[in-house]
Amino acid sequence: MISMKWVLRSFVMWITVVIAIPLLSTAQNKKLTFEDVMKWEDISDSHFSDNGEWLVYSVWPDRGDGEVRIRSLEEDKIFTVKMGDDPRITRNGNWVGAYLKPKLIDQIKAEKDKPKQGLALLNTANGTTIEKDSVKSFEFSNDGKWAVVHFYQSKSIKDKKSKNDYLGTKMILRNLESGQEYSVPFVKEVAFDSTSHHLAYSVVDTNGANNGLFYRDLESSSSEKQTVVKAGNQLFANLEWDHNDEKLAFTQASLDTTFETDDADLRIWQVNDEGVRTLVEAGDVDKEWALRTNNDLEWTENGERLFFGLMSREMAEVNQKKKEEKADSVDIYSREQILDKKEMDVWHYDDPRIKTHEKESWTWRKKRTYRAVYHMDNAQWVQLADHKVPNVEVSQNPDYVLGQSRVPYLQEMTWDGFFSDYYIIDLKTGGRTKVIEKLRSDAVLSPKGNYVVFYQDKDWHLYNVEEELYRNLTKHLDTPFYNEDHDYPYPVQGYGIAGWMKGDKAVMIYDKYDVWKFFTDEGKAVNLTEDGRDRDIIYRIERTEKDRKTFDPSDEVLVRGFYDHKKNYGFYTLKLDEPGTEKKLETDHKYNFVTSAEDSDRIIYSREKYDEYPNLWVSNDLSFGDTERLTGLHLNLHDTYNWGTAELIEWSDMDDGQTIRGALIKPDNYDPDKKYPVLIYYYRFFSQRAYEFNNITTDDRPTLPQWVSDNYVVFLPDIRFEVGTPGFASTKSLVPGVQKLIEMGIAHPDKLGLHGHSWSGYQTAFMITQTDIFDAAIAGAPVSNMTSAYSGIRWGSGLARQFQYEQTQSRIGGSLWEYPERYIENSPVFYADRINTPLLMMFGDEDTAVPWYQGIEMYLAMRRLDKDAVFLQYRDEPHHLQKYANKLDYAIKMKEYFDHYLRGEEAPEWITDGVPYRGE
């Protein structure tokens, strides 16, 4: 007989029992403590030398000091850089650079003048290290023979409190082969060319007298400084070498006595030429626009065109700092002088953006530039973007670029999401042709500019630029190319583009499972991977060559496969001219491509599952016949901790019998004759985490192995949502899964804890209004009242929250006036009187995603009803806690809360009596 505790208030519930995957377990009992979590080391920042002979990566703990490790794949060599972080390796593998982070204890002790990072340069031939203090940045030349080290401003200069924001700092140019160094003061910008033959840098000093643009020939034995342009009180910026022809583009502007820049000229210098020439003068620009130092220069690969940016004249003048003008006299009755001090914003119904969005976007809007292009062949330039079409992509195509505009839809995005119009823009004339209107997804211009591909109304479309013709690529195929798991109110989206074939001959597009090739001349479609849908494998191409823009028909590519049902992964190869994949590596793990060598067939990948840390592995080629594990972190988890093992289970929801899956994690010492307390943690799809190593970190989300090691069972269910009833849909997905655990004899029916954060925090707050099956619940940053949240603000972006409810995650599917009952029925606060489950809520009071007053509403409702509720407010914290002390405090409190309500342990005073305010 089922206890009334488990009966939902809104639904009738039934369970479909599915046989779970059996697990082997061992009897280990060591707990993973909070101190263990703090000391837990993780791998990050993995890089490969181009020859595939050296691997470099960082190993840092959750809290404390770490290091960089450098491993040779050819010899038995491993070097370390203590306190090293964010490593980079030269292309030839001869040198590794890593920032030296200050020790944590030194950072904690320093009240003022916090210690700054340094730099270590390590020679892989012998492991010798050169160290520098107070390093802001560093860069290697492409040939690996040179390093530029840029330093923080010296204390003596900082103490003078210079108002010059453009003031340069000390730079060292080091010849890595000879060890010779050249020191240059007051360097503002520095740029290697791609061939590593040339170095350019600009100088801005304290009085401006020695400002200039300078050059060093890196092939010369002396590398002596040469002056390109020397001009007092001038700012040389945006240094950009072309790819082939030894040309340097830059902007030059005057610096006035207040250290502000004037309009700039766009200039160019050819190596070994005696002078520079001006491409665009400041005065050449229309009066509504300005050419400024705030710019982004970019050459095309053939060096025939230079893209640059123009600012709106209005914004350029706003950015120009002006001296405060003090009134000669003060008239206390002067209306003008009084009103000059007013502080007020006008919110108008017809504003394109609401005021909060205007403010949050102000910094980038006032600095944004609008693209123009300079043609080297005819010495002409054309403005491409403007206020109507502000976004233009740089393209290698000689004739066209793609323009994008959201301007007509700025108001609509408040409630209906994002839309764009797309234009083909003629590079010679700037003329525009609108090719797509009000598109929700992105449009893509082919590499040669012959076609635009876009997804709309459940199909993929191809636009032929030259012929001005459209073709629906997928309409006549039986296979759906739209998201088959879509459960949002907005129109269903596609799965994306895999890439282009050389010469724009074909475009590759994904359905849910397979990779398809569509020939652009006739639209013919070929399923390249063939069997993804039949085998329930989701195939996706891995970009093993970072700079690869197109594929050859004869290419063999690496493909990662994911079994949608079983949740494990594999690596496969695919020949783009021969349909069908070849299995290379497939086990009950998750595999991730990490990096590859430019001049070698070697690739680095990781392998993981719940109880296997994602160490780095190497394969000598795409055959995966010769593989080796390169790192050895956390190899004996079951020998060290009561880590647990994961399995998949299935059940049916309580409405239409839909199959739902979840990951179940049992301790190693699991006893089938015992019933366990269960931590239920979820969001949307979590069953795949059976083959994912869970992050071991102090966070506002539970560290799952820590709970398992303390003899909790952890349950990670999938959730299937429905438009209009997100709260009910979540409940009817999850509760039958919990009932399944009880019927399997795993879960103790009086020891069930539900935990969610943000969107699942909302689900948690809602779910306990519908059922008493849970014995305690924790909700981080939950929305409690959709009626008040609907017209609130997402303070991080400044956008209104209306679109979220009408179109996206909250899934109501319409406005508050269309569906008032949906907003009420899905709001936990309106049903707080039904709650019989103790609830712990957490918010940071600077949360910019979910306003923390949503927590206050829920707390006040439960307090008024005398319901068991505790509300943790972390001061000056955002949506996810950032301060380590607060993260640790919350992690401890989460454990204490469930330990008390699920295991009967004595409650600390903060649970029983609260914590009185004492002025802290």
Short mmCIF file of C-alpha atoms in Angstrom, two decimals, residues 304 373-382 427-428:
data_model
loop_
_atom_site.label_atom_id
_atom_site.label_comp_id
_atom_site.label_asym_id
_atom_site.label_seq_id
_atom_site.Cartn_x
_atom_site.Cartn_y
_atom_site.Cartn_z
CA GLU A 304 44.19 42.97 -50.58
CA VAL A 373 36.95 48.38 -45.81
CA TYR A 374 39.97 49.77 -47.63
CA HIS A 375 40.82 48.25 -51.03
CA MET A 376 44.55 48.19 -51.67
CA ASP A 377 44.21 47.71 -55.43
CA ASN A 378 42.37 50.95 -56.15
CA ALA A 379 43.13 52.91 -52.96
CA GLN A 380 39.42 53.33 -52.26
CA TRP A 381 37.51 52.76 -49.04
CA VAL A 382 33.83 51.99 -48.43
CA LEU A 427 32.38 45.40 -50.88
CA LYS A 428 33.00 47.77 -53.79
#
